[in-house]
Tab-separated table of C-alpha atoms in Angstrom:
chain	number	residue	atom	x	y	z
A	634	MET	CA	-0.050	-0.189	-0.043
A	635	THR	CA	1.058	3.028	-0.750
A	636	LYS	CA	1.510	6.315	1.443
A	637	ALA	CA	-1.415	7.765	-0.874
A	638	ASP	CA	-3.378	4.871	0.079
A	639	GLU	CA	-2.516	4.603	3.701
A	640	ASN	CA	-3.826	8.382	3.867
A	641	GLN	CA	-7.067	8.145	2.204
A	642	THR	CA	-10.810	7.387	3.913
A	643	ASN	CA	-13.502	6.521	1.708
A	644	GLY	CA	-11.324	7.489	-1.359
A	645	LYS	CA	-11.187	10.696	-0.200
A	646	PRO	CA	-7.453	11.569	1.341
A	647	ARG	CA	-6.953	12.118	4.685
A	648	GLY	CA	-5.170	15.297	5.996
A	649	ILE	CA	-5.937	19.165	6.757
A	650	LEU	CA	-5.009	22.286	4.494
A	651	CYS	CA	-3.264	24.297	6.743
A	652	GLU	CA	0.051	26.664	6.928
A	653	CYS	CA	2.484	24.013	7.544
A	654	VAL	CA	1.357	22.042	4.448
A	655	PHE	CA	1.146	24.973	2.309
A	656	GLY	CA	2.819	28.099	1.608
A	657	VAL	CA	3.399	31.157	-0.741
A	658	GLY	CA	5.842	31.616	-3.029
A	659	GLY	CA	5.888	34.543	-5.295
A	660	ASN	CA	2.311	35.109	-6.300
A	661	GLU	CA	1.525	31.453	-6.184
A	662	LEU	CA	0.851	29.014	-3.731
A	663	ILE	CA	2.923	25.727	-3.339
A	664	PRO	CA	2.873	22.741	-1.154
A	665	LEU	CA	5.214	22.362	1.433
A	666	THR	CA	6.676	18.576	2.149
A	667	CYS	CA	6.692	18.211	5.805
A	668	LYS	CA	8.788	16.027	7.966
A	669	GLU	CA	7.852	16.782	11.579
A	670	CYS	CA	4.181	16.263	11.510
A	671	PRO	CA	2.774	12.729	11.493
A	672	PRO	CA	1.426	12.035	8.045
A	673	PRO	CA	-2.027	11.689	9.013
A	674	LEU	CA	-2.464	15.065	9.512
A	675	LEU	CA	-0.775	16.014	6.048
A	676	PRO	CA	-2.519	15.339	2.986
A	677	PRO	CA	-0.391	13.528	0.325
A	678	SER	CA	0.627	17.015	-2.289
A	679	SER	CA	-0.208	15.027	-5.577
A	680	PHE	CA	-3.315	17.148	-6.225
A	681	LEU	CA	-0.161	19.717	-7.297
A	682	SER	CA	1.583	16.697	-8.860
A	683	SER	CA	1.551	13.375	-10.265
A	684	ASP	CA	0.038	11.298	-6.825
A	685	PRO	CA	-3.462	10.439	-6.321
A	686	GLY	CA	-3.535	11.595	-3.281
A	687	ALA	CA	-4.390	15.245	-2.310
A	688	PRO	CA	-6.018	17.653	0.317
A	689	TYR	CA	-8.692	17.540	1.604
A	690	PHE	CA	-11.151	19.262	4.654
A	691	PRO	CA	-12.448	16.327	6.691
A	692	PRO	CA	-13.951	17.251	9.644
A	693	GLU	CA	-12.568	14.338	12.158
A	694	PHE	CA	-9.236	15.511	12.110
A	695	PRO	CA	-7.217	18.009	14.461
A	696	PRO	CA	-7.304	21.905	14.247
A	697	LEU	CA	-4.796	23.832	12.614
A	698	ALA	CA	-2.877	25.058	15.840
A	699	GLN	CA	-2.403	21.349	16.407
A	700	HIS	CA	0.929	21.737	13.835
A	701	LYS	CA	3.769	21.800	15.675
A	702	HIS	CA	5.553	24.271	13.674
A	703	SER	CA	5.913	26.737	10.923
A	704	SER	CA	6.556	26.945	6.904
A	705	ARG	CA	9.790	27.945	6.899
A	706	ASP	CA	11.545	24.445	7.727
A	707	MET	CA	9.431	22.830	4.545
A	708	HIS	CA	10.847	21.978	1.673
A	709	MET	CA	8.663	23.391	-1.321
A	710	THR	CA	8.024	22.152	-4.808
A	711	ARG	CA	6.266	23.633	-7.705
A	712	CYS	CA	2.769	22.879	-8.044
A	713	THR	CA	0.743	21.444	-11.783
A	714	LEU	CA	-2.511	20.084	-12.048
A	715	SER	CA	-3.208	16.964	-12.615
A	716	PRO	CA	-5.755	15.969	-15.391
A	717	GLN	CA	-8.066	13.932	-13.056
A	718	LEU	CA	-9.137	17.210	-11.985
A	719	PHE	CA	-12.756	16.640	-13.785
A	720	SER	CA	-13.477	12.725	-12.857
A	721	GLU	CA	-15.988	13.311	-9.793
A	722	ILE	CA	-17.337	16.108	-12.191
A	723	ASP	CA	-17.765	13.738	-14.584
A	724	LYS	CA	-19.072	11.027	-12.767
A	725	LEU	CA	-21.456	13.949	-10.835
A	726	ARG	CA	-22.636	14.700	-14.912
A	727	VAL	CA	-23.441	11.379	-15.519
A	728	GLN	CA	-25.760	11.208	-12.979
A	729	LEU	CA	-27.246	13.956	-14.492
A	730	LEU	CA	-27.522	12.801	-17.641
A	731	ASN	CA	-29.294	9.969	-16.287
A	732	ASN	CA	-31.822	11.662	-14.515
A	733	VAL	CA	-32.446	14.950	-17.201
A	734	ASP	CA	-35.774	13.284	-19.270
A	735	ILE	CA	-37.370	12.685	-15.854
A	736	ILE	CA	-36.445	16.566	-15.147
A	737	ALA	CA	-37.653	17.535	-17.828
A	738	GLU	CA	-40.803	16.162	-17.982
A	739	ASN	CA	-41.465	17.182	-14.322
A	740	GLN	CA	-40.197	20.773	-15.351
A	741	ARG	CA	-42.335	21.580	-18.607
A	742	GLY	CA	-43.894	24.728	-18.366
A	743	VAL	CA	-46.633	26.335	-19.988
A	744	GLU	CA	-46.272	26.974	-23.755
A	745	GLU	CA	-44.871	30.234	-24.974
A	746	ILE	CA	-48.395	32.585	-25.786
A	747	SER	CA	-48.084	34.145	-29.282
A	748	GLN	CA	-48.703	38.317	-29.231
A	749	ASP	CA	-52.458	38.202	-30.506
A	750	GLY	CA	-52.822	36.446	-26.925
A	751	ILE	CA	-51.128	38.736	-25.141
A	752	LEU	CA	-52.855	40.968	-26.861
A	753	THR	CA	-56.287	39.197	-26.141
A	754	GLN	CA	-55.524	38.833	-22.790
A	755	ILE	CA	-54.955	43.027	-22.041
A	756	GLU	CA	-58.584	43.075	-24.169
A	757	GLY	CA	-59.991	41.145	-22.124
A	758	VAL	CA	-58.906	42.786	-18.714
A	759	ILE	CA	-59.874	45.997	-19.956
A	760	LEU	CA	-63.286	44.680	-21.260
A	761	GLY	CA	-63.602	43.433	-17.275
A	762	ILE	CA	-63.435	47.267	-16.180
A	763	MET	CA	-65.970	48.202	-18.841
A	764	THR	CA	-68.292	45.815	-18.024
A	765	SER	CA	-68.301	46.987	-14.426
A	766	LEU	CA	-68.679	50.664	-15.187
A	767	SER	CA	-71.595	49.980	-17.278
A	768	ARG	CA	-72.932	48.526	-14.347
A	769	ASP	CA	-72.383	50.617	-12.093
A	770	GLU	CA	-70.395	48.232	-10.467
A	771	VAL	CA	-66.487	49.464	-8.899
A	772	PRO	CA	-63.770	48.009	-11.034
A	773	ILE	CA	-62.135	45.491	-9.272
A	774	LEU	CA	-58.653	44.111	-10.453
A	775	VAL	CA	-57.731	40.822	-8.851
A	776	LEU	CA	-53.962	39.896	-8.494
A	777	PRO	CA	-52.725	36.003	-7.116
A	778	ASN	CA	-50.956	36.708	-3.935
A	779	ARG	CA	-46.907	36.372	-4.425
A	780	SER	CA	-46.171	36.823	-0.844
A	781	SER	CA	-47.363	34.101	1.060
A	782	TRP	CA	-45.931	30.629	1.528
A	783	ALA	CA	-49.821	29.119	1.684
A	784	ASN	CA	-49.993	29.553	-1.989
A	785	ILE	CA	-46.820	27.580	-2.410
A	786	SER	CA	-46.571	24.214	-3.770
A	787	PHE	CA	-42.902	22.109	-3.850
A	788	ASP	CA	-42.097	19.926	-5.971
A	789	SER	CA	-38.098	18.440	-6.119
A	790	ALA	CA	-38.398	18.911	-9.874
A	791	VAL	CA	-39.355	22.089	-10.031
A	792	GLY	CA	-38.832	23.908	-6.900
A	793	LEU	CA	-41.233	26.623	-5.049
A	794	GLN	CA	-44.658	27.191	-6.874
A	795	MET	CA	-47.506	28.618	-6.986
A	796	SER	CA	-50.406	26.501	-6.755
A	797	SER	CA	-53.463	26.301	-8.295
A	798	GLU	CA	-55.695	27.313	-5.724
A	799	HIS	CA	-54.341	29.975	-4.560
A	800	SER	CA	-55.273	33.358	-2.605
A	801	VAL	CA	-55.777	36.491	-4.562
A	802	THR	CA	-55.609	40.261	-3.730
A	803	SER	CA	-58.237	42.935	-4.767
A	804	ILE	CA	-57.418	45.987	-5.822
A	805	ARG	CA	-60.539	48.425	-5.869
A	806	SER	CA	-60.572	51.626	-7.447
A	807	ASP	CA	-62.999	53.381	-5.188
A	808	CYS	CA	-60.845	52.322	-2.021
A	809	PRO	CA	-57.666	55.384	-0.830
A	810	SER	CA	-55.133	52.590	-0.177
A	811	SER	CA	-55.356	50.991	-3.466
A	812	VAL	CA	-56.757	53.521	-6.507
A	813	THR	CA	-52.838	54.513	-6.736
A	814	LYS	CA	-51.846	50.892	-7.623
A	815	PHE	CA	-55.346	50.248	-9.519
A	816	ALA	CA	-54.123	53.503	-12.054
A	817	GLN	CA	-50.476	52.524	-12.110
A	818	ILE	CA	-51.519	48.933	-12.969
A	819	LEU	CA	-53.356	50.430	-16.027
A	820	LYS	CA	-51.162	52.635	-17.279
A	821	ILE	CA	-48.148	49.483	-17.556
A	822	LEU	CA	-51.128	47.682	-18.967
A	823	SER	CA	-51.686	50.072	-22.025
A	824	VAL	CA	-47.445	50.574	-22.722
A	825	ILE	CA	-47.331	46.628	-22.791
A	826	TYR	CA	-50.249	46.705	-24.950
A	827	ARG	CA	-48.811	48.911	-27.200
A	828	LEU	CA	-45.209	47.543	-27.047
A	829	VAL	CA	-46.452	44.048	-27.794
A	830	GLN	CA	-48.616	45.680	-30.639
A	831	SER	CA	-45.708	47.242	-32.507
A	832	ASN	CA	-43.354	44.066	-31.759
A	833	SER	CA	-41.170	46.581	-29.914
A	834	TYR	CA	-39.302	46.542	-26.670
A	835	ALA	CA	-38.571	49.315	-23.400
A	836	THR	CA	-37.016	48.696	-20.064
A	837	LYS	CA	-38.467	49.085	-17.324
A	838	ARG	CA	-36.422	51.551	-16.302
A	839	ASP	CA	-37.598	53.722	-19.806
A	840	ILE	CA	-41.310	52.855	-17.910
A	841	TYR	CA	-40.517	54.581	-14.751
A	842	TYR	CA	-39.052	57.958	-15.839
A	843	ASN	CA	-41.927	58.191	-18.552
A	844	ASN	CA	-44.407	58.406	-15.283
A	845	ILE	CA	-42.061	59.462	-12.115
A	846	GLN	CA	-44.901	60.990	-10.321
A	847	LEU	CA	-47.342	58.002	-10.992
A	848	PHE	CA	-44.761	55.007	-9.994
A	849	ALA	CA	-42.557	57.359	-6.958
A	850	SER	CA	-40.104	54.287	-7.805
A	851	GLN	CA	-38.196	52.304	-9.608
A	852	ARG	CA	-39.242	49.095	-7.260
A	853	THR	CA	-43.194	49.953	-7.898
A	854	VAL	CA	-42.775	49.501	-11.701
A	855	ASP	CA	-41.242	46.571	-11.120
A	856	SER	CA	-43.009	44.989	-8.608
A	857	ILE	CA	-46.168	45.589	-10.671
A	858	ILE	CA	-44.854	44.414	-14.071
A	859	ASP	CA	-44.143	40.940	-12.003
A	860	ASP	CA	-47.935	41.334	-11.042
A	861	ILE	CA	-48.897	41.526	-13.986
A	862	SER	CA	-47.124	38.741	-15.900
A	863	CYS	CA	-48.248	36.687	-12.773
A	864	MET	CA	-52.142	37.920	-13.606
A	865	LEU	CA	-51.680	37.064	-17.488
A	866	LYS	CA	-49.830	33.675	-16.680
A	867	VAL	CA	-47.390	35.056	-19.151
A	868	PRO	CA	-43.405	34.743	-18.521
A	869	ARG	CA	-42.167	38.535	-18.504
A	870	ARG	CA	-39.904	38.392	-21.036
A	871	SER	CA	-43.222	37.724	-23.408
A	872	LEU	CA	-44.269	41.425	-22.099
A	873	HIS	CA	-41.714	42.831	-24.225
A	874	VAL	CA	-40.307	44.613	-21.295
A	875	LEU	CA	-36.681	44.139	-20.842
A	876	ALA	CA	-34.779	44.521	-17.533
A	877	THR	CA	-31.243	45.674	-17.075
A	878	SER	CA	-28.981	42.823	-15.314
A	879	LYS	CA	-26.983	43.649	-12.647
A	880	GLY	CA	-24.715	39.994	-13.198
A	881	PHE	CA	-21.315	38.760	-14.804
A	882	ILE	CA	-20.769	36.394	-16.205
A	883	SER	CA	-16.856	35.033	-17.795
A	884	GLY	CA	-15.484	31.775	-18.893
A	885	ASP	CA	-15.697	29.188	-21.825
A	886	LEU	CA	-18.946	30.477	-23.596
A	887	CYS	CA	-20.212	31.995	-26.361
A	888	TYR	CA	-24.093	33.079	-26.956
A	889	LEU	CA	-26.540	35.593	-29.182
A	890	GLU	CA	-28.110	38.211	-28.247
A	891	GLU	CA	-31.934	38.108	-29.450
A	892	ASP	CA	-30.601	41.030	-32.012
A	893	GLY	CA	-27.897	38.901	-33.206
A	894	THR	CA	-24.770	40.076	-31.381
A	895	ARG	CA	-22.051	37.792	-30.697
A	896	VAL	CA	-21.035	37.992	-27.274
A	897	ASP	CA	-17.488	36.760	-26.006
A	898	CYS	CA	-17.934	35.474	-22.458
A	899	HIS	CA	-13.875	34.520	-22.466
A	900	PRO	CA	-11.910	35.328	-19.718
A	901	SER	CA	-9.017	36.649	-22.321
A	902	SER	CA	-12.383	39.573	-21.894
A	903	ALA	CA	-13.534	41.477	-19.299
A	904	ALA	CA	-16.951	39.434	-17.341
A	905	VAL	CA	-20.058	40.090	-19.267
A	906	SER	CA	-23.553	41.385	-17.841
A	907	ILE	CA	-25.873	38.917	-18.454
A	908	SER	CA	-28.846	39.427	-20.558
A	909	SER	CA	-31.209	38.022	-23.074
A	910	ASN	CA	-29.492	35.482	-25.345
A	911	ILE	CA	-30.669	33.024	-28.228
A	912	ASP	CA	-27.934	30.703	-29.108
A	913	ILE	CA	-25.262	29.287	-26.471
A	914	VAL	CA	-22.150	27.408	-27.681
A	915	SER	CA	-19.660	25.939	-24.688
A	916	SER	CA	-17.603	23.365	-23.663
A	917	ALA	CA	-17.641	24.176	-20.721
A	918	LYS	CA	-17.203	20.768	-18.001
A	919	PHE	CA	-19.218	22.962	-15.072
A	920	ILE	CA	-20.949	26.245	-14.266
A	921	MET	CA	-19.812	27.978	-10.708
A	922	ILE	CA	-22.629	30.239	-9.285
A	923	VAL	CA	-20.491	32.996	-7.303
A	924	GLU	CA	-22.581	34.783	-4.296
A	925	LYS	CA	-20.914	38.298	-4.390
A	926	ASP	CA	-19.310	40.245	-6.838
A	927	ALA	CA	-16.117	40.366	-5.134
A	928	THR	CA	-15.411	37.148	-4.823
A	929	PHE	CA	-16.251	36.856	-8.575
A	930	GLN	CA	-13.485	39.601	-9.298
A	931	ARG	CA	-11.193	38.011	-7.144
A	932	LEU	CA	-11.498	34.701	-8.571
A	933	LEU	CA	-11.470	36.425	-12.108
A	934	ASP	CA	-8.170	38.112	-10.778
A	935	ASP	CA	-6.794	34.784	-9.669
A	936	ASP	CA	-7.548	33.698	-13.338
A	937	LEU	CA	-9.898	30.590	-12.265
A	938	CYS	CA	-11.236	30.307	-15.621
A	939	THR	CA	-8.168	29.891	-16.705
A	940	LYS	CA	-6.955	27.277	-14.187
A	941	LEU	CA	-9.918	25.193	-14.022
A	942	SER	CA	-10.701	25.246	-18.042
A	943	PRO	CA	-13.000	25.073	-19.281
A	944	CYS	CA	-16.015	26.352	-16.666
A	945	ILE	CA	-18.086	28.847	-16.271
A	946	LEU	CA	-18.824	31.709	-13.590
A	947	ILE	CA	-21.438	33.638	-12.977
A	948	THR	CA	-22.818	36.209	-10.601
A	949	GLY	CA	-26.097	37.429	-9.640
A	950	LYS	CA	-23.987	40.088	-7.304
A	951	GLY	CA	-25.817	39.169	-4.350
A	952	VAL	CA	-29.924	37.906	-4.429
A	953	PRO	CA	-30.203	37.311	-8.190
A	954	ASP	CA	-32.166	38.909	-10.397
A	955	VAL	CA	-34.457	36.970	-13.091
A	956	ASN	CA	-31.710	37.961	-15.871
A	957	SER	CA	-29.071	35.886	-14.314
A	958	ARG	CA	-31.934	32.820	-12.997
A	959	LEU	CA	-32.639	33.222	-16.610
A	960	MET	CA	-29.293	32.585	-17.873
A	961	VAL	CA	-28.702	29.700	-14.965
A	962	ARG	CA	-31.796	28.090	-16.250
A	963	LYS	CA	-30.447	28.891	-20.028
A	964	LEU	CA	-27.423	27.440	-19.402
A	965	TRP	CA	-28.857	23.962	-17.976
A	966	ASP	CA	-31.111	23.426	-20.344
A	967	THR	CA	-28.859	23.436	-23.508
A	968	LEU	CA	-25.606	21.951	-21.421
A	969	HIS	CA	-26.943	19.838	-18.752
A	970	ILE	CA	-23.417	20.223	-16.974
A	971	PRO	CA	-22.833	20.312	-13.021
A	972	ILE	CA	-23.874	23.464	-11.966
A	973	PHE	CA	-22.187	24.333	-8.061
A	974	ALA	CA	-22.825	27.462	-5.787
A	975	LEU	CA	-20.179	29.308	-4.072
A	976	VAL	CA	-21.474	31.216	-1.314
A	977	ASP	CA	-20.627	32.343	2.274
A	978	ALA	CA	-21.013	30.749	5.193
A	979	ASP	CA	-24.065	32.410	6.729
A	980	PRO	CA	-28.046	32.278	6.364
A	981	HIS	CA	-27.841	34.722	3.730
A	982	GLY	CA	-25.485	32.830	1.201
A	983	ILE	CA	-27.747	29.280	2.184
A	984	GLU	CA	-30.810	31.868	1.104
A	985	ILE	CA	-29.230	33.091	-1.916
A	986	MET	CA	-27.994	29.436	-3.222
A	987	CYS	CA	-31.898	27.833	-2.007
A	988	ILE	CA	-33.485	30.971	-4.359
A	989	TYR	CA	-31.026	29.354	-8.030
A	990	LYS	CA	-31.935	25.747	-6.957
A	991	TYR	CA	-35.492	26.330	-5.596
A	992	GLY	CA	-37.087	29.924	-6.683
A	993	SER	CA	-38.645	32.281	-4.548
A	994	VAL	CA	-41.940	32.963	-3.650
A	995	SER	CA	-42.729	35.875	-5.173
A	996	MET	CA	-41.517	34.290	-8.755
A	997	SER	CA	-43.177	31.371	-8.360
A	998	PHE	CA	-45.452	31.696	-10.922
A	999	GLU	CA	-42.035	31.261	-13.449
A	1000	ALA	CA	-40.785	28.924	-11.618
A	1001	HIS	CA	-40.225	26.598	-14.452
A	1002	SER	CA	-38.012	28.927	-16.142
A	1003	LEU	CA	-36.600	30.216	-13.034
A	1004	THR	CA	-35.049	27.253	-11.102
A	1005	VAL	CA	-32.066	25.053	-11.122
A	1006	PRO	CA	-33.239	21.783	-9.029
A	1007	SER	CA	-29.946	20.257	-9.656
A	1008	VAL	CA	-27.391	23.249	-8.670
A	1009	MET	CA	-25.250	21.401	-5.633
A	1010	TRP	CA	-23.369	23.622	-2.595
A	1011	LEU	CA	-19.771	23.207	-2.934
A	1012	GLY	CA	-18.885	26.112	-0.426
A	1013	LEU	CA	-18.150	27.242	2.287
A	1014	LEU	CA	-19.727	24.694	3.885
A	1015	PRO	CA	-20.376	25.114	7.446
A	1016	SER	CA	-18.299	21.763	8.034
A	1017	ASP	CA	-15.051	23.488	6.401
A	1018	LEU	CA	-15.089	25.785	9.306
A	1019	GLN	CA	-13.538	23.565	11.588
A	1020	ARG	CA	-10.140	24.513	9.912
A	1021	VAL	CA	-10.840	28.180	9.239
A	1022	PRO	CA	-8.952	30.245	12.011
A	1023	GLU	CA	-11.153	31.422	15.014
A	1024	ASP	CA	-10.713	35.041	14.387
A	1025	SER	CA	-11.598	35.189	10.883
A	1026	LEU	CA	-15.023	33.495	12.195
A	1027	ILE	CA	-18.312	35.591	13.347
A	1028	PRO	CA	-20.846	35.054	15.892
A	1029	LEU	CA	-24.521	34.243	14.930
A	1030	THR	CA	-26.701	37.255	15.859
A	1031	LYS	CA	-30.154	36.758	16.776
A	1032	THR	CA	-31.414	37.483	12.942
A	1033	ASP	CA	-29.279	34.958	12.025
A	1034	GLU	CA	-30.620	32.430	13.905
A	1035	ASN	CA	-33.854	33.231	13.233
A	1036	LYS	CA	-33.587	32.892	9.681
A	1037	LEU	CA	-31.896	29.572	10.306
A	1038	ASN	CA	-34.806	27.977	11.826
A	1039	SER	CA	-37.198	29.772	9.119
A	1040	LEU	CA	-34.470	27.640	6.265
A	1041	LEU	CA	-34.886	24.345	7.750
A	1042	LYS	CA	-38.805	24.941	8.057
A	1043	ARG	CA	-39.043	25.387	4.331
A	1044	PRO	CA	-40.305	22.043	2.387
A	1045	TYR	CA	-37.229	21.647	0.115
A	1046	LEU	CA	-35.156	21.179	3.013
A	1047	THR	CA	-36.686	17.767	3.303
A	1048	SER	CA	-35.272	16.569	0.694
A	1049	GLN	CA	-31.857	17.595	0.930
A	1050	PRO	CA	-30.950	16.114	4.202
A	1051	ASN	CA	-27.352	16.812	3.895
A	1052	TRP	CA	-27.716	20.804	3.604
A	1053	CYS	CA	-30.019	19.840	6.761
A	1054	LYS	CA	-27.103	18.858	8.779
A	1055	GLU	CA	-24.995	21.558	7.157
A	1056	ILE	CA	-26.981	24.136	8.583
A	1057	GLU	CA	-27.695	22.459	11.634
A	1058	LEU	CA	-23.754	22.488	12.414
A	1059	MET	CA	-24.239	26.093	11.902
A	1060	GLN	CA	-26.435	26.192	14.799
A	1061	GLN	CA	-24.913	24.453	17.308
A	1062	SER	CA	-21.238	26.176	16.134
A	1063	LYS	CA	-23.046	29.960	16.355
A	1064	VAL	CA	-20.563	30.961	13.870
A	1065	LYS	CA	-20.296	31.845	10.617
A	1066	ALA	CA	-17.852	33.097	7.768
A	1067	GLU	CA	-17.390	34.601	4.661
A	1068	LEU	CA	-15.226	32.952	1.463
A	1069	GLN	CA	-12.227	35.771	2.338
A	1070	SER	CA	-11.702	34.145	5.393
A	1071	LEU	CA	-9.891	31.559	3.739
A	1072	SER	CA	-6.986	34.309	3.063
A	1073	SER	CA	-6.895	34.343	6.449
A	1074	ILE	CA	-5.037	30.655	5.597
A	1075	ALA	CA	-3.061	32.018	2.276
A	1076	PRO	CA	-3.874	34.673	0.111
A	1077	ASP	CA	-4.329	32.634	-2.724
A	1078	PHE	CA	-5.878	29.565	-0.521
A	1079	LEU	CA	-9.728	29.749	-2.010
A	1080	THR	CA	-8.579	29.877	-5.558
A	1081	ASN	CA	-5.291	27.300	-5.997
A	1082	ILE	CA	-6.172	25.119	-3.052
A	1083	TYR	CA	-9.788	25.127	-2.041
A	1084	LEU	CA	-11.898	24.674	-4.882
A	1085	PRO	CA	-9.698	22.755	-7.289
A	1086	ASN	CA	-9.602	20.285	-4.169
A	1087	LYS	CA	-13.085	20.414	-3.909
A	1088	LEU	CA	-13.893	19.866	-7.339
A	1089	ARG	CA	-11.305	17.305	-7.834
A	1090	TYR	CA	-12.810	15.005	-4.905
A	1091	GLY	CA	-16.415	15.473	-5.039
A	1092	GLY	CA	-16.371	17.877	-1.891
A	1093	TRP	CA	-19.447	19.176	-2.927
A	1094	VAL	CA	-23.387	18.119	-0.922
């Protein structure tokens, strides 16, 4: 049995990642050969050489402080990427492909409605108002309630979707508290009607600035457009109203926008703002969703797309907008490759990951085009925090604890027992951490050590 075999448990190398295992040479991390620490505490440096073993983060090993010395006594060797990097990712893709037909059948949504169909639906709403007026009745608009969990059903293959029997909200034209919203809805319906009729497009921002006094804020316009989309049972993109995306994408990807513009997302160019697309070309092995823009930019600066090529990085810059979620879903529908989420080990990061995977209550009516239930949690896992220096950990607040309790009660977590275990571990430890905390181990630890080894050894849940 080789030393690498002795240092492995269940196919994963035994050991921890710490300053006496890896040091910094120039601008990159390089593996160090240690003569003082006992073998079980040190991972073989094979991921960065030719040996089949590699560093990993098993929870059963001692914390960083138990190592005997610093890296100055080590012998340094230059790192080279192993060709085995994608073996576990390829296995995961095979599993996903075996289930893709079943998933596609369950995720089949409502067929696209024609432009004439949209016009007919809007005309129906206006006709209803005119009929009420002719009968001396108060015109009322009825909207599905997009804020109540009671209106939500869960399907593991689709995510959170609006129940067929849902409660509604009545917008009355004679009520002081709702008359303004009634007028706002009618105004935007008239704008949408003209856009669809002329086959032209406008941004949500255009709609707001054309009548600032009526709408008061951009948020009002955004919410009403979603209300109309839900009321008419029409995807927002079919209403001819566009939204400027806040997200970015980079990596092995080219696509065509609806106007025929070719967009190249390869890392040699700057990160590309996410927009609509009709044709995707990519040879990527996986997609990584990055929670924060700061982390996304750091990964680009560290040339991660090249080091782990071919891959695609995408960020919604926090809570994702609809365009970012549409892009992730489009990539999944087109490529059928593994999608990993890289988020902070805190309640907010977990919730953002759940939005990509299972959707949100407010947009549950469009679940079939926005959710990707195949998303895997790559990091930062609460179980990884046992290897992060204590001074980089942040105590949970009362708000954090309440959010964790809320997450555990959500219907989708019943289908993710390993996610529940990670959340429960965070509850027990009462600490959280940002991805930036890994830099306290070494400046390039996230890019050069943590992510490559997570991907190589299937360190996702």
